[in-house]
PDB file of C-alpha atoms and ligand atoms in Angstrom:
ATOM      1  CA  UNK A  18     -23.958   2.497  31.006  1.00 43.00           C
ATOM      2  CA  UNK A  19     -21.697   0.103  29.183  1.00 46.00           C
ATOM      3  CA  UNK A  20     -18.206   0.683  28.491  1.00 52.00           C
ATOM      4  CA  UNK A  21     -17.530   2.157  25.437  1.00 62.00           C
ATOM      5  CA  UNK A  22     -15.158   0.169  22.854  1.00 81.00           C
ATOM      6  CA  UNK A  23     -12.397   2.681  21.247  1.00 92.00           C
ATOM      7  CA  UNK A  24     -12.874   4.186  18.048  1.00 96.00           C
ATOM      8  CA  UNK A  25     -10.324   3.053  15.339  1.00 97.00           C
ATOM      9  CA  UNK A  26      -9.224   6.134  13.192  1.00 98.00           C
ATOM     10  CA  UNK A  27      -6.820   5.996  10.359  1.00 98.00           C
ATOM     11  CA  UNK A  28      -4.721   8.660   9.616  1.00 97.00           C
ATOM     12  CA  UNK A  29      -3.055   9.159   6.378  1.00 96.00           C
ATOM     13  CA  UNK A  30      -1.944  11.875   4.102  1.00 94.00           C
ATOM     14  CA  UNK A  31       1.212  12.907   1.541  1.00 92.00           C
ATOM     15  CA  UNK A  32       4.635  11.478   2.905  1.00 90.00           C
ATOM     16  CA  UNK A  33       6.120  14.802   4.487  1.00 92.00           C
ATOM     17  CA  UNK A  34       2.436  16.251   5.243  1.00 93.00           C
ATOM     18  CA  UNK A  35       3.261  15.837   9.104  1.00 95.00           C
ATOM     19  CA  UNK A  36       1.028  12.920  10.022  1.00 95.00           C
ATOM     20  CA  UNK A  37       4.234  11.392  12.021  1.00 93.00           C
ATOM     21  CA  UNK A  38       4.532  14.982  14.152  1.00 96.00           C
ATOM     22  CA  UNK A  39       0.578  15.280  14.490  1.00 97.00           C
ATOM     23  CA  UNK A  40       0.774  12.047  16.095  1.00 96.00           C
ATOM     24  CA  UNK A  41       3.485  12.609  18.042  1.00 95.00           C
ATOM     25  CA  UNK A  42       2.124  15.658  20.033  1.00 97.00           C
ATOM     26  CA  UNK A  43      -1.289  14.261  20.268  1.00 97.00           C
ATOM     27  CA  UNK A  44      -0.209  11.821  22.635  1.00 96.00           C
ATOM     28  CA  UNK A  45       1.792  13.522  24.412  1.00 97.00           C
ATOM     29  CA  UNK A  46      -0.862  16.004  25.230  1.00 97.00           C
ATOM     30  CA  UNK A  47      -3.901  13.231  25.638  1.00 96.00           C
ATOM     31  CA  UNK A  48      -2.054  10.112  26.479  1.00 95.00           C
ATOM     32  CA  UNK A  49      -5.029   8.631  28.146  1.00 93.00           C
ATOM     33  CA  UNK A  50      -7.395   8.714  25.413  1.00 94.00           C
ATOM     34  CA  UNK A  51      -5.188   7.235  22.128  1.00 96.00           C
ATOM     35  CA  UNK A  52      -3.125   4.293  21.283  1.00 96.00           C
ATOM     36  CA  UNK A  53      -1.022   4.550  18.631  1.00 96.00           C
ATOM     37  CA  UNK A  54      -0.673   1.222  16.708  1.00 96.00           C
ATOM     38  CA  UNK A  55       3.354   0.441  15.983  1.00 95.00           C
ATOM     39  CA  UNK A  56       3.708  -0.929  12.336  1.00 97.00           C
ATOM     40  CA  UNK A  57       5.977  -3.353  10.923  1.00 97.00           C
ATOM     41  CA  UNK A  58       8.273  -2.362   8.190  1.00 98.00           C
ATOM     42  CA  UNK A  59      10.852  -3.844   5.978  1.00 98.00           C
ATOM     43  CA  UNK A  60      12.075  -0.357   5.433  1.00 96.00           C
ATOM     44  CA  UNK A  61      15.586   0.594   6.853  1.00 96.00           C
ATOM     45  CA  UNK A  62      15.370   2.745   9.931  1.00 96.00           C
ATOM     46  CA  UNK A  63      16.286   6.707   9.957  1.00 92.00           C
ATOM     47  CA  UNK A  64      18.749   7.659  12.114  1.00 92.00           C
ATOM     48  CA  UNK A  65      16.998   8.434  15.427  1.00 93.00           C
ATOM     49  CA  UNK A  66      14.640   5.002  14.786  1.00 94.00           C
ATOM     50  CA  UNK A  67      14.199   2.520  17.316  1.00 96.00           C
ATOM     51  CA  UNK A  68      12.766  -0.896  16.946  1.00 96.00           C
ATOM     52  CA  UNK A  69       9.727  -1.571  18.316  1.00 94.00           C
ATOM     53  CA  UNK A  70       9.030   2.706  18.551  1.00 92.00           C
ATOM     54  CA  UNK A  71       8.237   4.100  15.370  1.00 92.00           C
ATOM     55  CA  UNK A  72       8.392   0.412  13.607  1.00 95.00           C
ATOM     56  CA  UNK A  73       9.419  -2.672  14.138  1.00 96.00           C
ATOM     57  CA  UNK A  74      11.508  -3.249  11.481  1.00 97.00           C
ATOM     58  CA  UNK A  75      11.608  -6.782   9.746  1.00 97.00           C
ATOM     59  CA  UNK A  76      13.243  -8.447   7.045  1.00 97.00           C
ATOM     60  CA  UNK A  77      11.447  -9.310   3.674  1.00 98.00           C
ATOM     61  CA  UNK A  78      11.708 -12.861   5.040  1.00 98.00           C
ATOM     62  CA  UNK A  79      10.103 -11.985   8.484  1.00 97.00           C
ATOM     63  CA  UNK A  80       7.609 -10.181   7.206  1.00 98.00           C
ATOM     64  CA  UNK A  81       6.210 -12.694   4.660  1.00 97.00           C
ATOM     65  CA  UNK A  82       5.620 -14.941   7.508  1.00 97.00           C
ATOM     66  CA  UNK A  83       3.988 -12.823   9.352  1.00 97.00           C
ATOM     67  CA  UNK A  84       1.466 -12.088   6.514  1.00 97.00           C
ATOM     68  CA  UNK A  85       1.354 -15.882   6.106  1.00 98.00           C
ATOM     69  CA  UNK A  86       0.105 -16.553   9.884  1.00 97.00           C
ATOM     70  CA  UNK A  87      -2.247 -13.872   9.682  1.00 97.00           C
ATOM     71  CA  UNK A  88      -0.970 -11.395  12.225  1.00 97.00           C
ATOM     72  CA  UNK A  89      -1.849  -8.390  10.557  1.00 97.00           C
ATOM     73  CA  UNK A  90      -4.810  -6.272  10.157  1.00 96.00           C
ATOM     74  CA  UNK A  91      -3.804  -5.008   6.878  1.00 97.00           C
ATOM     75  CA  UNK A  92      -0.363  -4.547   4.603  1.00 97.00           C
ATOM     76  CA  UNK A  93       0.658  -2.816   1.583  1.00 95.00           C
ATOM     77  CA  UNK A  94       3.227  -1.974  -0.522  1.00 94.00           C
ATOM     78  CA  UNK A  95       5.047   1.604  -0.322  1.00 91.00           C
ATOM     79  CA  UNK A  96       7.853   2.537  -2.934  1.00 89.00           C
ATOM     80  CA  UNK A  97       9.371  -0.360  -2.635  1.00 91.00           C
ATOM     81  CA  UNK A  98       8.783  -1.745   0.921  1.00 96.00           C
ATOM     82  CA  UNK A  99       6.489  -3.617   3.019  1.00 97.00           C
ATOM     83  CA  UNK A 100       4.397  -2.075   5.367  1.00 97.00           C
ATOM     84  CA  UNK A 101       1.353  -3.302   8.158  1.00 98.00           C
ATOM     85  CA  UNK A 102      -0.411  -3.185  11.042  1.00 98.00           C
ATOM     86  CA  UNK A 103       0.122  -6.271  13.650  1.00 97.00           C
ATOM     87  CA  UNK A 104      -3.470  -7.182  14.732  1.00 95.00           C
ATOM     88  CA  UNK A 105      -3.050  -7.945  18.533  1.00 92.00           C
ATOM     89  CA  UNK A 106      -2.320  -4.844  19.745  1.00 92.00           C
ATOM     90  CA  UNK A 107      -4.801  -2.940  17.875  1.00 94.00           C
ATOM     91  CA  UNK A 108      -7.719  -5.533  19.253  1.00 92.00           C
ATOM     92  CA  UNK A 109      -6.300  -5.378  22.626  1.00 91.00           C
ATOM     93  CA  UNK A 110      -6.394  -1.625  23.197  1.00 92.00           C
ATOM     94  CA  UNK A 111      -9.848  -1.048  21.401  1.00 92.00           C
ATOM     95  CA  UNK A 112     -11.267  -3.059  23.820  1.00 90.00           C
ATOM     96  CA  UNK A 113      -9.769  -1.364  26.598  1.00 89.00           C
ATOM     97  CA  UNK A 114     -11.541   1.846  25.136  1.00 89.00           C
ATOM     98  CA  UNK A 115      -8.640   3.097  23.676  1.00 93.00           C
ATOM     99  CA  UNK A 116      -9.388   5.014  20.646  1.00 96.00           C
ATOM    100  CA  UNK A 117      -6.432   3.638  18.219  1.00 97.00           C
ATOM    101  CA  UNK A 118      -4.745   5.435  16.054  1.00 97.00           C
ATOM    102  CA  UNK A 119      -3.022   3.878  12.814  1.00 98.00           C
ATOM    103  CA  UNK A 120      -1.094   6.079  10.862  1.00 97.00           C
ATOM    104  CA  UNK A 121      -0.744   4.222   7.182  1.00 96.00           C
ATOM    105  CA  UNK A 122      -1.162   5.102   3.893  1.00 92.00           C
ATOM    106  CA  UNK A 123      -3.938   4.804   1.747  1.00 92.00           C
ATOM    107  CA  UNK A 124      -4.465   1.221   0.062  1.00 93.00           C
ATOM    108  CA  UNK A 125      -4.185  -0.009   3.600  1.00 95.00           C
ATOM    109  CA  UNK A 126      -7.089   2.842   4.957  1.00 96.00           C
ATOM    110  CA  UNK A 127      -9.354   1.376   2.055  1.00 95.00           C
ATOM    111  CA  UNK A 128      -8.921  -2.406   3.387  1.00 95.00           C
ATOM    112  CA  UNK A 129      -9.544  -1.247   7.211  1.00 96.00           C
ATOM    113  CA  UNK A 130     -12.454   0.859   6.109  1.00 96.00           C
ATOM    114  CA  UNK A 131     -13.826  -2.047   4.032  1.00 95.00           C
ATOM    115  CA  UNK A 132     -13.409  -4.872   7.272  1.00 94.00           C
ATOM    116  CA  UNK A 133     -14.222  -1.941  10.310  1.00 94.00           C
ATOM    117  CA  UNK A 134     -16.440   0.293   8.577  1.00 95.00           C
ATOM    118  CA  UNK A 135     -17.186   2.055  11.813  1.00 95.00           C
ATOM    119  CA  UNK A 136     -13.772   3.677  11.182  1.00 97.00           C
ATOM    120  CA  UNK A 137     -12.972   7.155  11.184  1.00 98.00           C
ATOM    121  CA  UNK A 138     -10.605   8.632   8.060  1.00 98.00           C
ATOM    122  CA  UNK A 139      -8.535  11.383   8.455  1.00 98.00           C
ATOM    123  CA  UNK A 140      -6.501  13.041   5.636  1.00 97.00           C
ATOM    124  CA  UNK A 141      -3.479  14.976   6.259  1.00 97.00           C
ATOM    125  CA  UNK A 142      -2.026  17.790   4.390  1.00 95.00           C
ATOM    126  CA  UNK A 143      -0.119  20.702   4.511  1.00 95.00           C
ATOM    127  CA  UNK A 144      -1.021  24.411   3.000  1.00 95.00           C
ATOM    128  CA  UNK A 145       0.431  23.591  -0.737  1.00 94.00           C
ATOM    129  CA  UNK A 146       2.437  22.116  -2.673  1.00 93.00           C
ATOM    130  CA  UNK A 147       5.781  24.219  -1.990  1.00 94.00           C
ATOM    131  CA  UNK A 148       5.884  23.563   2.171  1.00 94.00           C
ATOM    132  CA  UNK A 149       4.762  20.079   1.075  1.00 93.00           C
ATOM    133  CA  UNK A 150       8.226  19.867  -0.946  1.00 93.00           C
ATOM    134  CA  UNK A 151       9.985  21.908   1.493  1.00 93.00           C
ATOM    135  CA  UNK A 152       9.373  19.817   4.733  1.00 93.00           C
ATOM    136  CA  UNK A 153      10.373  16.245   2.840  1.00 91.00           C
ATOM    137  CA  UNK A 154      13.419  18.094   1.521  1.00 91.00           C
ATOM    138  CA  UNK A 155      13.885  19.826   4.879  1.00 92.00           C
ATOM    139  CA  UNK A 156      13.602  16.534   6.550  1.00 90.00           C
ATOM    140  CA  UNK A 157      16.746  15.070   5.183  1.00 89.00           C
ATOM    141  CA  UNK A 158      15.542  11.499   5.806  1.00 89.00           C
ATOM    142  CA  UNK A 159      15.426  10.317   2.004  1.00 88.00           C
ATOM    143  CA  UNK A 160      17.498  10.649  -0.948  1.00 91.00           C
ATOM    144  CA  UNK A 161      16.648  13.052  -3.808  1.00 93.00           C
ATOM    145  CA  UNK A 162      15.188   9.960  -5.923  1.00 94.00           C
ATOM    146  CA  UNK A 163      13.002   8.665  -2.571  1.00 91.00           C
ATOM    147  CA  UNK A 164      11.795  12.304  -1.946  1.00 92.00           C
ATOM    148  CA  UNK A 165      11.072  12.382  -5.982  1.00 93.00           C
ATOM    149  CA  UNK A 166       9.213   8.914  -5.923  1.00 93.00           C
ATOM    150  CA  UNK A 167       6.832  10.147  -2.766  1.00 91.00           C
ATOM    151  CA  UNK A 168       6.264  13.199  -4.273  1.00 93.00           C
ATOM    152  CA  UNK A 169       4.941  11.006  -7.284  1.00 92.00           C
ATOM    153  CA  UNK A 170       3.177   8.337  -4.950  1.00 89.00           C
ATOM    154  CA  UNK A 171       1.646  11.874  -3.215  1.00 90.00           C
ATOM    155  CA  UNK A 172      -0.162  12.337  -6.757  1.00 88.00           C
ATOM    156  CA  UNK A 173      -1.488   9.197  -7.003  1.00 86.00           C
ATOM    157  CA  UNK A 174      -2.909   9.145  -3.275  1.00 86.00           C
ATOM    158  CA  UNK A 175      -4.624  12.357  -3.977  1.00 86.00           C
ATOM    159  CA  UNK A 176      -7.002  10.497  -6.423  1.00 85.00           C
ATOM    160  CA  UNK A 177      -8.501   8.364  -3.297  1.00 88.00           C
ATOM    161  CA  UNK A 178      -8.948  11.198  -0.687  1.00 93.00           C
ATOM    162  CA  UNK A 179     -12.685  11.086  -1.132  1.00 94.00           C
ATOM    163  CA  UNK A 180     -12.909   7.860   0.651  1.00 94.00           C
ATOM    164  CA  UNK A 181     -12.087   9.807   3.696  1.00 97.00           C
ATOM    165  CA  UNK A 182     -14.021  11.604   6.291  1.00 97.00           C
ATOM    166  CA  UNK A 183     -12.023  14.620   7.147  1.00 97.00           C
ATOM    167  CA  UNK A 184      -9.484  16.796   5.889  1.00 97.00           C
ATOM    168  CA  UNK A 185      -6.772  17.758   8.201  1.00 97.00           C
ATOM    169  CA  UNK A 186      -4.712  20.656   6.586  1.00 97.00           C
ATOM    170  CA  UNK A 187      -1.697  21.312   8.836  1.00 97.00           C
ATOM    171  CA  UNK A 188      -0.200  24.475   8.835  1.00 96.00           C
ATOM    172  CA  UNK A 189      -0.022  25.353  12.463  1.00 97.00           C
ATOM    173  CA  UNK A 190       1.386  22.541  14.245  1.00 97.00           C
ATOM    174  CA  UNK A 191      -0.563  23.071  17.730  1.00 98.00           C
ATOM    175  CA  UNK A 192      -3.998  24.214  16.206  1.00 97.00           C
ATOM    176  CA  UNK A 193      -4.091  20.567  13.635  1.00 97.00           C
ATOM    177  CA  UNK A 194      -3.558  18.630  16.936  1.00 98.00           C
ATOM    178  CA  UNK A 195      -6.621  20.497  18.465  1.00 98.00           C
ATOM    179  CA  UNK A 196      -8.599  19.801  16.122  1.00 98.00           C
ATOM    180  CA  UNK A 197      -7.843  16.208  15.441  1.00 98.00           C
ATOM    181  CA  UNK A 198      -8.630  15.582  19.360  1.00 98.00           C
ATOM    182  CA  UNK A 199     -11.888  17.423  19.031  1.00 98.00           C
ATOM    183  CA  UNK A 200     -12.699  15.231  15.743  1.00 98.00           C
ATOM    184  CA  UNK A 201     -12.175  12.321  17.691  1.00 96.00           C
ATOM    185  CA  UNK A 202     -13.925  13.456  20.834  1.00 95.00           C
ATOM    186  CA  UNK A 203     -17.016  14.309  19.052  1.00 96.00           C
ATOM    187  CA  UNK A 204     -17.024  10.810  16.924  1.00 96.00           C
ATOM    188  CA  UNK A 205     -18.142   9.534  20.392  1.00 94.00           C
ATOM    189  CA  UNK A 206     -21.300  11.221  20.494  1.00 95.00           C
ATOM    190  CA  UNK A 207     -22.600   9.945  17.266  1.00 96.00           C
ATOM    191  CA  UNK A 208     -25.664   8.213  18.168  1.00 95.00           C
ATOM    192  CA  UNK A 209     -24.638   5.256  16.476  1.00 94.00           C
ATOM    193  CA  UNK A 210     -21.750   4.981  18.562  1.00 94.00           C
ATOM    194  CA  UNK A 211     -23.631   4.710  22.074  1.00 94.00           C
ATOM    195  CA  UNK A 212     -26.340   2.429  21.167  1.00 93.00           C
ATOM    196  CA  UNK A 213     -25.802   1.077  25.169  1.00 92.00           C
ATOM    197  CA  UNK A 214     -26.607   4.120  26.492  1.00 94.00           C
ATOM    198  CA  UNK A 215     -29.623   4.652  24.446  1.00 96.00           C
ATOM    199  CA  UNK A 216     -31.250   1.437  24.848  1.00 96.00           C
ATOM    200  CA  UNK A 217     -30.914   1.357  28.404  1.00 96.00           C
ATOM    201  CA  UNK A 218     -32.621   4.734  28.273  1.00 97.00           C
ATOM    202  CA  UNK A 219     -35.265   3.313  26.244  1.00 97.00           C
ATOM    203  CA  UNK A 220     -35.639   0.531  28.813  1.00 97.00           C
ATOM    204  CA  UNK A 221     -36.073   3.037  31.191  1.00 96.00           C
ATOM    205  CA  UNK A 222     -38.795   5.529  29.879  1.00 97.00           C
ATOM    206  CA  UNK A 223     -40.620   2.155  28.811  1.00 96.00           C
ATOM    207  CA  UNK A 224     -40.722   1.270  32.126  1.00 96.00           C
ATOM    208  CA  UNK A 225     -42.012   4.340  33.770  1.00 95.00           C
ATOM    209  CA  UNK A 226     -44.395   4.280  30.916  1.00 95.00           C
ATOM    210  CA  UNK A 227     -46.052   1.021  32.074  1.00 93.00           C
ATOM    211  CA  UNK A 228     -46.062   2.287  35.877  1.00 90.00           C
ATOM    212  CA  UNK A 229     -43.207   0.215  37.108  1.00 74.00           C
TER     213      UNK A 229
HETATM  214  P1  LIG B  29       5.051  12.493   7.650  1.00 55.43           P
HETATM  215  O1  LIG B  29       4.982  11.663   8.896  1.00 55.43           O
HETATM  216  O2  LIG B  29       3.699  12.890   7.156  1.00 55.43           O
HETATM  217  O3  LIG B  29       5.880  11.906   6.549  1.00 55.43           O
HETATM  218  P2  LIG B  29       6.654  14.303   9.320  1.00 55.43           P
HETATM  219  O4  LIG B  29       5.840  14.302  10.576  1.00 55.43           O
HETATM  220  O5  LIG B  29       7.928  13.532   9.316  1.00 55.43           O
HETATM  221  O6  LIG B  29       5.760  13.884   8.046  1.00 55.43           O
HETATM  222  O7  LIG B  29       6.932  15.833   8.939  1.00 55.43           O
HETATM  223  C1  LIG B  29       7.749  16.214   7.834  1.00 55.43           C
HETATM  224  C2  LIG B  29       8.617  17.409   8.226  1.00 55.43           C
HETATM  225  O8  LIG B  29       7.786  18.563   8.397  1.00 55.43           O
HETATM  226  C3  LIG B  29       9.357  17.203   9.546  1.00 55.43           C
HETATM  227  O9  LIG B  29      10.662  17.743   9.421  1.00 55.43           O
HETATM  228  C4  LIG B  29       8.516  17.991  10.559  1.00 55.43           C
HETATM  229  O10 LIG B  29       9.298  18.489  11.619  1.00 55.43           O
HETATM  230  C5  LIG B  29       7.946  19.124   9.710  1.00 55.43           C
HETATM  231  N1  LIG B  29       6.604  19.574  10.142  1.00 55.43           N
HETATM  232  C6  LIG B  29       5.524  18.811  10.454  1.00 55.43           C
HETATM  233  N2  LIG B  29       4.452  19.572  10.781  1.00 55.43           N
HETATM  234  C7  LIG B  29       4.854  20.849  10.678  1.00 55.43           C
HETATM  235  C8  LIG B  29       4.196  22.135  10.883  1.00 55.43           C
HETATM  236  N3  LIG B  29       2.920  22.231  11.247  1.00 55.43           N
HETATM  237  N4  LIG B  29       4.922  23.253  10.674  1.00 55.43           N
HETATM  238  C9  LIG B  29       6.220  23.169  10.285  1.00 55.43           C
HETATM  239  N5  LIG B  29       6.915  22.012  10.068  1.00 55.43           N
HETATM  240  C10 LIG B  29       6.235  20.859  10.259  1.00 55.43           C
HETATM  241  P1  LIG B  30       7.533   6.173   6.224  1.00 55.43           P
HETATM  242  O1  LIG B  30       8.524   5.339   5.463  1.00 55.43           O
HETATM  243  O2  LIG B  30       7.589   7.643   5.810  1.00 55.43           O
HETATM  244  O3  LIG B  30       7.606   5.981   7.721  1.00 55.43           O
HETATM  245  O4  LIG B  30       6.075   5.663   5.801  1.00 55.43           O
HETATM  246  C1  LIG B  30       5.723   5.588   4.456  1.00 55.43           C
HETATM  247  C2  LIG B  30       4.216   5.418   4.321  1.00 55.43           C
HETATM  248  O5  LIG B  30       3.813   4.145   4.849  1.00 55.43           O
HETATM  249  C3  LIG B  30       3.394   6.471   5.083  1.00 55.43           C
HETATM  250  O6  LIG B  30       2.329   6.903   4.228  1.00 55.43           O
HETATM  251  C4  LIG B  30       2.876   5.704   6.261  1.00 55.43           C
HETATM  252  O7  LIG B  30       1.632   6.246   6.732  1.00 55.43           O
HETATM  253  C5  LIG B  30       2.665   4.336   5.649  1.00 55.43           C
HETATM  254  N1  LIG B  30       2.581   3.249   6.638  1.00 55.43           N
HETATM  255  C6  LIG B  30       3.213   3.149   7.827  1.00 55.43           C
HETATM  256  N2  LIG B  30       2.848   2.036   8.465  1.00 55.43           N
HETATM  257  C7  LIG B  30       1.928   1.418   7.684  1.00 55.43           C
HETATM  258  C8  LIG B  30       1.144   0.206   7.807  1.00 55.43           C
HETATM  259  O8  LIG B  30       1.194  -0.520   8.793  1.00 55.43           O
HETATM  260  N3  LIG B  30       0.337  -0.115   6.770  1.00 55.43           N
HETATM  261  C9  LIG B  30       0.215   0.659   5.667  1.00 55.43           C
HETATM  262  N4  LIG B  30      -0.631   0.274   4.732  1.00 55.43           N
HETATM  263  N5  LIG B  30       0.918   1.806   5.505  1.00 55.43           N
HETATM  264  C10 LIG B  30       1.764   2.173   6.509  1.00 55.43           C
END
């Protein structure tokens, strides 16, 4: 059977919704199966932030050029910064088999849908609006006007969640992670997905079919 090429899944969802801690655990319980793209940012980093871990974090300068030589996948704009996905990495570990994860908000999920339309969408978001409020405040990683302007952005993204396949609501932290991984694991036995597989069974059945 031929080697399966990874699946490339976006996940995005309401800043504070827990996409970043989703992520986190789900590699560090399947490690084997999922690459998670790092994006580039002009964004300062939190405290805690590393270069070249959660971002790579560029200048406005830096990261102009890098849109002009075409090293990214996609980019957007997010209250007030630049974010994208750099395209080597993403290529190289889908065709390792890797499924690869990119965890970006939504005007950048429509352009990868619209180039890789084999891609799976998940939405992330917590219970309601009160522990959505509650976790960016709780965070402490924004000031009250940030945490006021991605509550706002929230509302807008919540007009384009019908472009996406699932809805992840994440209340308890281990359960979400479950089910994400079984998502994922299932996407690989769409039929579509394992046309190798098929056709070589074909080839077979044809074959015994003819007397060989
Ligand atoms: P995002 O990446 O979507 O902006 P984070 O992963 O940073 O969100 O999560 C926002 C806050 O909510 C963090 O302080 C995180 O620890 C907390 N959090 C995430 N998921 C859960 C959960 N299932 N239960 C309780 N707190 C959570
Ligand atoms: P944060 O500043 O909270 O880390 O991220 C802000 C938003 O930018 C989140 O919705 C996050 O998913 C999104 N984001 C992160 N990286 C990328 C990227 O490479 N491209 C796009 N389009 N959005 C991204």
């Amino acid at each position: 059977m031929e080697a399966q090429t990874g699946i490339l899944t976006v996940v995005s969802g309401f800043s504070g919704s827990g996409k970043g801690t989703i992520m986190k655990r789900l590699m560090e319980k399947y490690p084997q199966n999922y690459a998670l793209s790092i994006s580039a940012t002009t964004r300062a980093p939190r405290p805690g932030e590393e270069d070249g871990r959660e971002y790579f974090f560029r200048s406005v300068e830096q990261f102009e050029e890098m849109i002009e030589k075409d090293e990214l996948l996609e980019y957007a704009r997010y209250v007030n910064n630049y974010y994208g996905t750099p395209k080597s990495y993403v290529q190289e570990q889908l065709a390792k088999g890797k499924d690869v994860i990119l965890e970006i908000e939504i005007q950048g999920a429509l352009k990868i849908k619209e180039k890789y339309p084999d891609t799976v969408l998940l939405f992330v978001t917590p219970p309601n609006f009160e522990v959505l409020k509650n976790r960016l405040v709780g965070r402490a990683t924004e000031s009250p006007q940030v945490v006021h302007e991605r509550l706002c952005r929230a509302g807008e993204e919540c007009a384009g969640v019908e472009a996406y396949d699932y809805l992840i609501v994440n209340d308890e932290l281990e359960a979400c992670v479950e089910q994400v991984h079984s998502i994922l694991q299932n996407e690989h036995t769409k039929i579509f997905r394992n046309e190798g597989f098929i056709n070589q069974i074909k080839a077979e059945l044809a074959d015994y079919a003819k007397g060989e």
